[in-house]
Amino acid sequence: MSAEDLKEYLATAVALAKEVGPAFKDGFWRTGQFSKVSDFAAEDKLGNKADCVTAVDRYIEKTIFDRLRQIYPTHKLVGEESTAESGNGCQVTDDPTWIVDPVDGTNNFVHHFPYTGISIGLAINKEPVVGVIYLPILDELYTASRGAGAFLNGEPLPLIRPPALTSPTALSQCALVSEHGSYRSQKTMSLRLRSLARLLTDKQDGGGCLQNLRITGGACPDLTLVAKGSAELYWECGPHVWDFAAGVVIVTESGGAVFDGAGWWGSDIPESERIPKPLNMWNRKIVAVRYIPDLPDKPGSGRELQKKLAKELLDLVDDFEYPPDGTQ
């Protein structure tokens, strides 16, 4: 995998995102081929009334996959609609694997909330190396490939840079983006809400006293906020690999960091072993931290602060049990 290979793969992903952009806009505004309600056909996904799928999801995924099969016939394909609806998961290999969410934030899409878009990622050797997130309604195109940086409409990320970008040293200086998820069992929602409550509670009462909590309705826009520097942290348990594969590349190439998102609250793991672990993108638990500049005269302190903030968060949230997206 050379730099030229990655450049080619990124160009392909960008071209595909732009190709399906008009169909995405037609679906969002119910114009063109999606002007008739019967053609749009929003429906519950696998019987889950808190989740939905539309004709646009299926059309965009099929269009992207058809193109990828023509261009790279030996590459593997993982898509939200084809993989989720089959219920079979996927076999994870070292082969180049395209990971696509045709409409991330489908509930936002259905309700005309503009934080919704197209996510195209590429993993090689089980690691994400190319990411494109296109938010057509906001006219925001995020692009990144390993070792080549991350960009928003051609401008390098993060958009906010030192000295305007500060070095947060505690959760109380951070804005967190997270989601309530589409799994609505009492057990899952109780764990999630208790975790968020701890993060928001005053420090004197044992919480993290987060400065701000935001829920945009989609992992892709959440991760773009971290990459831009508009949010310090993203944490979620339960999203799928297609929700954040592309976003992981964009965050890390913007100077951010990603970690495993399994919480330690109530755990008997010794304090000495509570070190944020590397992300396994197939395990559906993630913490992302924005780029943090070094403190004056302290090289490497920005990276240490990223780990510190991730640890503080994980100390206050529960672990969640979700089946992995793929078998390895």
Protein backbone atom coordinates (compact mmCIF):
# COMPACT_ATOMS: atom_id res chain seq x y z
CA MET A 1 0.00 0.00 0.00
CA SER A 2 1.84 3.06 -1.28
CA ALA A 3 1.03 6.73 -0.94
CA GLU A 4 -0.03 6.66 -4.60
CA ASP A 5 -2.42 3.79 -3.90
CA LEU A 6 -4.02 5.71 -1.07
CA LYS A 7 -4.28 8.81 -3.23
CA GLU A 8 -6.09 6.79 -5.88
CA TYR A 9 -8.46 5.19 -3.35
CA LEU A 10 -9.26 8.58 -1.84
CA ALA A 11 -9.98 10.05 -5.27
CA THR A 12 -12.34 7.16 -5.98
CA ALA A 13 -14.20 7.68 -2.69
CA VAL A 14 -14.54 11.42 -3.32
CA ALA A 15 -15.84 10.83 -6.85
CA LEU A 16 -18.41 8.32 -5.59
CA ALA A 17 -19.63 10.63 -2.82
CA LYS A 18 -20.08 13.46 -5.31
CA GLU A 19 -21.81 11.15 -7.79
CA VAL A 20 -24.55 10.17 -5.34
CA GLY A 21 -24.81 13.64 -3.78
CA PRO A 22 -27.65 14.79 -6.06
CA ALA A 23 -29.73 11.69 -5.23
CA PHE A 24 -29.10 12.35 -1.53
CA LYS A 25 -30.39 15.91 -1.91
CA ASP A 26 -33.40 14.74 -3.92
CA GLY A 27 -34.25 12.31 -1.13
CA PHE A 28 -33.77 14.90 1.61
CA TRP A 29 -36.03 17.44 -0.11
CA ARG A 30 -38.36 14.77 -1.67
CA THR A 31 -37.69 16.07 -5.15
CA GLY A 32 -36.75 14.43 -8.45
CA GLN A 33 -36.86 10.64 -8.36
CA PHE A 34 -37.90 10.73 -4.69
CA SER A 35 -40.72 13.25 -5.03
CA LYS A 36 -43.42 10.66 -4.42
CA VAL A 37 -43.95 9.42 -0.88
CA SER A 38 -44.48 5.89 -2.18
CA ASP A 39 -41.04 5.98 -3.80
CA PHE A 40 -39.39 7.25 -0.61
CA ALA A 41 -40.81 4.50 1.60
CA ALA A 42 -39.27 5.12 5.04
CA GLU A 43 -39.72 1.95 7.07
CA ASP A 44 -38.63 0.39 10.34
CA LYS A 45 -35.33 -1.41 10.08
CA LEU A 46 -35.54 -5.04 11.19
CA GLY A 47 -38.61 -4.23 13.25
CA ASN A 48 -36.89 -1.52 15.30
CA LYS A 49 -39.24 1.47 15.44
CA ALA A 50 -36.39 3.72 16.63
CA ASP A 51 -34.42 3.03 13.44
CA CYS A 52 -35.43 3.32 9.81
CA VAL A 53 -34.32 2.77 6.25
CA THR A 54 -35.43 4.55 3.07
CA ALA A 55 -35.31 3.96 -0.66
CA VAL A 56 -32.49 6.52 -0.74
CA ASP A 57 -30.30 4.40 1.57
CA ARG A 58 -30.70 1.40 -0.71
CA TYR A 59 -30.27 3.36 -3.93
CA ILE A 60 -27.06 5.08 -2.83
CA GLU A 61 -25.47 1.95 -1.39
CA LYS A 62 -26.26 -0.05 -4.54
CA THR A 63 -24.87 2.72 -6.76
CA ILE A 64 -21.62 2.95 -4.79
CA PHE A 65 -21.17 -0.81 -4.59
CA ASP A 66 -21.86 -1.30 -8.29
CA ARG A 67 -19.14 1.24 -9.10
CA LEU A 68 -16.66 -0.29 -6.65
CA ARG A 69 -17.22 -3.78 -8.08
CA GLN A 70 -16.37 -2.42 -11.53
CA ILE A 71 -13.25 -0.57 -10.38
CA TYR A 72 -11.90 -2.99 -7.75
CA PRO A 73 -13.43 -6.42 -8.41
CA THR A 74 -11.28 -8.17 -5.76
CA HIS A 75 -12.05 -5.73 -2.93
CA LYS A 76 -14.49 -6.63 -0.14
CA LEU A 77 -17.62 -4.56 0.51
CA VAL A 78 -19.40 -3.86 3.81
CA GLY A 79 -22.50 -1.67 3.75
CA GLU A 80 -25.07 -0.72 6.32
CA GLU A 81 -28.08 -1.84 4.33
CA SER A 82 -26.69 -5.00 2.73
CA THR A 83 -24.89 -6.18 5.90
CA ALA A 84 -27.44 -5.12 8.52
CA GLU A 85 -30.47 -6.36 6.65
CA SER A 86 -28.92 -9.74 5.89
CA GLY A 87 -28.22 -10.20 9.60
CA ASN A 88 -25.08 -12.17 8.76
CA GLY A 89 -22.41 -9.71 9.86
CA CYS A 90 -19.19 -9.86 7.92
CA GLN A 91 -15.95 -11.79 7.78
CA VAL A 92 -13.07 -9.46 8.58
CA THR A 93 -9.94 -10.03 6.51
CA ASP A 94 -6.77 -8.11 5.68
CA ASP A 95 -8.06 -7.51 2.15
CA PRO A 96 -9.01 -3.97 1.07
CA THR A 97 -12.54 -3.53 2.43
CA TRP A 98 -14.82 -0.64 1.54
CA ILE A 99 -17.16 0.29 4.40
CA VAL A 100 -20.14 2.42 3.40
CA ASP A 101 -23.00 4.11 5.19
CA PRO A 102 -25.16 5.54 2.39
CA VAL A 103 -27.19 7.77 4.71
CA ASP A 104 -25.70 8.26 8.14
CA GLY A 105 -28.27 9.81 10.45
CA THR A 106 -31.28 8.43 8.60
CA ASN A 107 -33.67 9.74 11.26
CA ASN A 108 -32.23 13.23 10.69
CA PHE A 109 -32.61 12.67 6.95
CA VAL A 110 -36.27 11.69 7.29
CA HIS A 111 -37.01 14.68 9.55
CA HIS A 112 -35.17 17.24 7.38
CA PHE A 113 -32.41 17.89 9.94
CA PRO A 114 -29.25 18.70 7.96
CA TYR A 115 -26.73 16.75 10.08
CA THR A 116 -26.82 13.72 7.82
CA GLY A 117 -24.54 12.46 5.08
CA ILE A 118 -22.66 9.81 3.15
CA SER A 119 -19.73 7.91 4.68
CA ILE A 120 -17.19 5.97 2.60
CA GLY A 121 -14.24 4.34 4.33
CA LEU A 122 -11.57 1.90 3.25
CA ALA A 123 -9.81 -0.53 5.58
CA ILE A 124 -6.65 -2.47 4.73
CA ASN A 125 -5.19 -5.04 7.13
CA LYS A 126 -8.28 -4.43 9.29
CA GLU A 127 -7.33 -0.77 9.82
CA PRO A 128 -9.09 2.28 8.33
CA VAL A 129 -6.82 4.13 5.90
CA VAL A 130 -9.15 6.29 3.76
CA GLY A 131 -12.19 8.26 4.85
CA VAL A 132 -14.70 10.51 3.09
CA ILE A 133 -17.72 12.05 4.78
CA TYR A 134 -19.98 14.18 2.61
CA LEU A 135 -22.74 16.21 4.27
CA PRO A 136 -24.55 17.43 1.13
CA ILE A 137 -27.15 19.66 2.81
CA LEU A 138 -24.39 21.54 4.68
CA ASP A 139 -22.11 21.45 1.61
CA GLU A 140 -19.28 19.94 3.69
CA LEU A 141 -16.89 17.40 2.17
CA TYR A 142 -14.41 15.85 4.61
CA THR A 143 -11.52 13.86 3.18
CA ALA A 144 -8.53 12.04 4.64
CA SER A 145 -6.04 9.29 3.94
CA ARG A 146 -3.39 7.85 6.21
CA GLY A 147 -0.31 10.04 6.40
CA ALA A 148 -1.71 12.77 4.15
CA GLY A 149 -3.81 14.87 6.53
CA ALA A 150 -7.51 15.65 6.75
CA PHE A 151 -9.44 18.40 4.98
CA LEU A 152 -12.82 20.12 4.87
CA ASN A 153 -13.63 21.39 1.37
CA GLY A 154 -9.88 21.50 0.75
CA GLU A 155 -9.00 23.38 3.96
CA PRO A 156 -6.73 21.49 6.40
CA LEU A 157 -8.21 20.28 9.67
CA PRO A 158 -8.59 21.24 12.40
CA LEU A 159 -10.09 24.54 11.25
CA ILE A 160 -9.42 26.09 14.65
CA ARG A 161 -5.71 26.13 15.43
CA PRO A 162 -3.40 27.49 18.14
CA PRO A 163 -3.35 29.97 19.72
CA ALA A 164 -7.16 30.11 19.44
CA LEU A 165 -7.33 26.35 20.08
CA THR A 166 -6.65 25.73 23.75
CA SER A 167 -5.38 22.68 25.66
CA PRO A 168 -8.23 21.36 27.83
CA THR A 169 -6.95 19.58 30.93
CA ALA A 170 -10.23 18.23 32.37
CA LEU A 171 -13.70 17.13 31.27
CA SER A 172 -15.09 20.33 32.75
CA GLN A 173 -13.43 22.18 29.87
CA CYS A 174 -14.85 19.89 27.20
CA ALA A 175 -17.84 19.59 24.90
CA LEU A 176 -18.88 15.98 24.28
CA VAL A 177 -20.88 14.70 21.31
CA SER A 178 -22.68 11.43 21.85
CA GLU A 179 -25.92 9.67 20.86
CA HIS A 180 -28.83 7.99 22.61
CA GLY A 181 -28.76 5.11 20.13
CA SER A 182 -31.54 3.09 18.57
CA TYR A 183 -31.45 0.21 21.08
CA ARG A 184 -34.22 1.20 23.47
CA SER A 185 -34.43 -1.64 25.98
CA GLN A 186 -34.75 -0.51 29.59
CA LYS A 187 -31.35 -1.99 30.48
CA THR A 188 -29.52 -0.29 27.62
CA MET A 189 -31.17 3.09 28.12
CA SER A 190 -30.60 3.00 31.89
CA LEU A 191 -26.89 2.33 31.42
CA ARG A 192 -26.58 5.04 28.80
CA LEU A 193 -28.50 7.70 30.72
CA ARG A 194 -26.68 6.95 33.98
CA SER A 195 -23.36 7.24 32.16
CA LEU A 196 -24.27 10.59 30.64
CA ALA A 197 -25.57 11.80 34.00
CA ARG A 198 -22.24 11.01 35.67
CA LEU A 199 -20.35 12.86 32.96
CA LEU A 200 -22.54 15.94 33.48
CA THR A 201 -22.71 15.88 37.30
CA ASP A 202 -20.62 18.28 39.41
CA LYS A 203 -17.17 17.08 40.36
CA GLN A 204 -17.96 17.55 44.05
CA ASP A 205 -20.68 14.93 43.61
CA GLY A 206 -18.39 12.46 41.84
CA GLY A 207 -19.07 13.47 38.24
CA GLY A 208 -17.07 14.90 35.39
CA CYS A 209 -18.94 18.23 35.10
CA LEU A 210 -18.78 18.26 31.31
CA GLN A 211 -19.09 21.78 30.00
CA ASN A 212 -21.46 20.74 27.22
CA LEU A 213 -23.28 17.69 25.83
CA ARG A 214 -24.45 17.60 22.22
CA ILE A 215 -26.52 15.03 20.35
CA THR A 216 -26.60 15.67 16.60
CA GLY A 217 -28.21 12.39 15.56
CA GLY A 218 -25.35 10.79 13.64
CA ALA A 219 -21.85 9.46 14.20
CA CYS A 220 -20.52 11.07 11.01
CA PRO A 221 -21.40 14.66 11.94
CA ASP A 222 -20.25 13.95 15.50
CA LEU A 223 -16.80 12.90 14.30
CA THR A 224 -16.52 15.84 11.92
CA LEU A 225 -17.12 18.19 14.85
CA VAL A 226 -14.20 16.56 16.67
CA ALA A 227 -12.00 16.78 13.57
CA LYS A 228 -12.85 20.46 13.11
CA GLY A 229 -12.07 21.26 16.75
CA SER A 230 -15.68 22.23 17.52
CA ALA A 231 -16.01 19.44 20.11
CA GLU A 232 -13.34 17.94 22.33
CA LEU A 233 -14.74 14.42 22.64
CA TYR A 234 -17.01 11.87 21.00
CA TRP A 235 -18.06 8.78 22.91
CA GLU A 236 -20.53 6.12 21.92
CA CYS A 237 -21.21 2.44 22.44
CA GLY A 238 -23.36 0.60 19.91
CA PRO A 239 -22.63 2.30 16.58
CA HIS A 240 -21.54 0.09 13.72
CA VAL A 241 -18.32 0.07 11.77
CA TRP A 242 -20.00 1.85 8.82
CA ASP A 243 -21.00 4.67 11.18
CA PHE A 244 -17.45 5.66 12.06
CA ALA A 245 -14.84 3.92 9.83
CA ALA A 246 -14.40 6.99 7.61
CA GLY A 247 -14.64 9.37 10.55
CA VAL A 248 -11.81 7.62 12.39
CA VAL A 249 -9.41 8.42 9.55
CA ILE A 250 -10.58 12.03 9.41
CA VAL A 251 -10.16 12.50 13.18
CA THR A 252 -6.73 10.89 13.42
CA GLU A 253 -5.41 12.69 10.34
CA SER A 254 -6.58 15.99 11.84
CA GLY A 255 -4.29 15.28 14.80
CA GLY A 256 -6.97 13.72 16.99
CA ALA A 257 -6.87 10.34 18.69
CA VAL A 258 -9.26 7.40 18.92
CA PHE A 259 -9.53 4.75 21.63
CA ASP A 260 -11.64 1.79 22.66
CA GLY A 261 -14.86 3.06 24.25
CA ALA A 262 -15.59 0.31 26.81
CA GLY A 263 -16.27 2.00 30.16
CA TRP A 264 -14.75 1.15 33.54
CA TRP A 265 -17.49 2.34 35.90
CA GLY A 266 -18.05 -0.31 38.57
CA SER A 267 -15.21 -2.41 37.18
CA ASP A 268 -12.63 -4.17 39.33
CA ILE A 269 -9.85 -3.29 36.86
CA PRO A 270 -6.98 -1.82 38.94
CA GLU A 271 -6.25 1.85 38.52
CA SER A 272 -2.78 1.05 37.19
CA GLU A 273 -4.34 -0.86 34.28
CA ARG A 274 -6.87 1.79 33.35
CA ILE A 275 -5.11 3.00 30.24
CA PRO A 276 -7.17 3.81 27.13
CA LYS A 277 -6.76 0.95 24.67
CA PRO A 278 -6.35 1.23 20.89
CA LEU A 279 -9.59 1.23 18.93
CA ASN A 280 -10.83 -1.98 17.37
CA MET A 281 -13.29 -0.50 14.89
CA TRP A 282 -15.25 -3.76 14.63
CA ASN A 283 -16.19 -3.81 18.35
CA ARG A 284 -18.65 -0.89 18.30
CA LYS A 285 -17.20 1.12 21.20
CA ILE A 286 -15.29 4.33 20.57
CA VAL A 287 -13.82 7.43 22.17
CA ALA A 288 -12.44 10.15 19.89
CA VAL A 289 -10.52 13.20 21.11
CA ARG A 290 -9.77 16.29 19.05
CA TYR A 291 -6.32 17.60 18.27
CA ILE A 292 -4.80 19.21 21.37
CA PRO A 293 -1.70 21.39 21.05
CA ASP A 294 1.21 20.85 23.39
CA LEU A 295 1.47 22.91 26.54
CA PRO A 296 4.25 25.52 26.42
CA ASP A 297 7.69 23.91 26.63
CA LYS A 298 6.17 20.42 27.01
CA PRO A 299 6.59 18.36 23.81
CA GLY A 300 4.13 15.48 23.61
CA SER A 301 1.85 16.92 26.25
CA GLY A 302 -1.01 17.22 23.75
CA ARG A 303 -1.02 13.46 23.18
CA GLU A 304 -0.87 12.83 26.92
CA LEU A 305 -3.83 15.16 27.45
CA GLN A 306 -5.83 13.24 24.84
CA LYS A 307 -5.24 10.02 26.80
CA LYS A 308 -6.03 11.77 30.09
CA LEU A 309 -9.38 13.05 28.85
CA ALA A 310 -10.27 9.65 27.41
CA LYS A 311 -9.43 8.00 30.74
CA GLU A 312 -11.50 10.51 32.73
CA LEU A 313 -14.46 9.79 30.49
CA LEU A 314 -14.08 5.99 30.60
CA ASP A 315 -13.81 6.08 34.40
CA LEU A 316 -17.35 7.49 34.53
CA VAL A 317 -19.23 5.39 31.97
CA ASP A 318 -20.54 1.84 32.00
CA ASP A 319 -19.51 -0.93 29.66
CA PHE A 320 -22.10 -2.11 27.14
CA GLU A 321 -22.46 -5.52 25.57
CA TYR A 322 -22.91 -5.49 21.81
CA PRO A 323 -22.11 -8.24 19.30
CA PRO A 324 -19.15 -7.22 17.10
CA ASP A 325 -19.77 -6.28 13.49
CA GLY A 326 -17.36 -8.84 12.11
CA THR A 327 -15.70 -12.14 12.90
CA GLN A 328 -11.93 -12.23 12.59
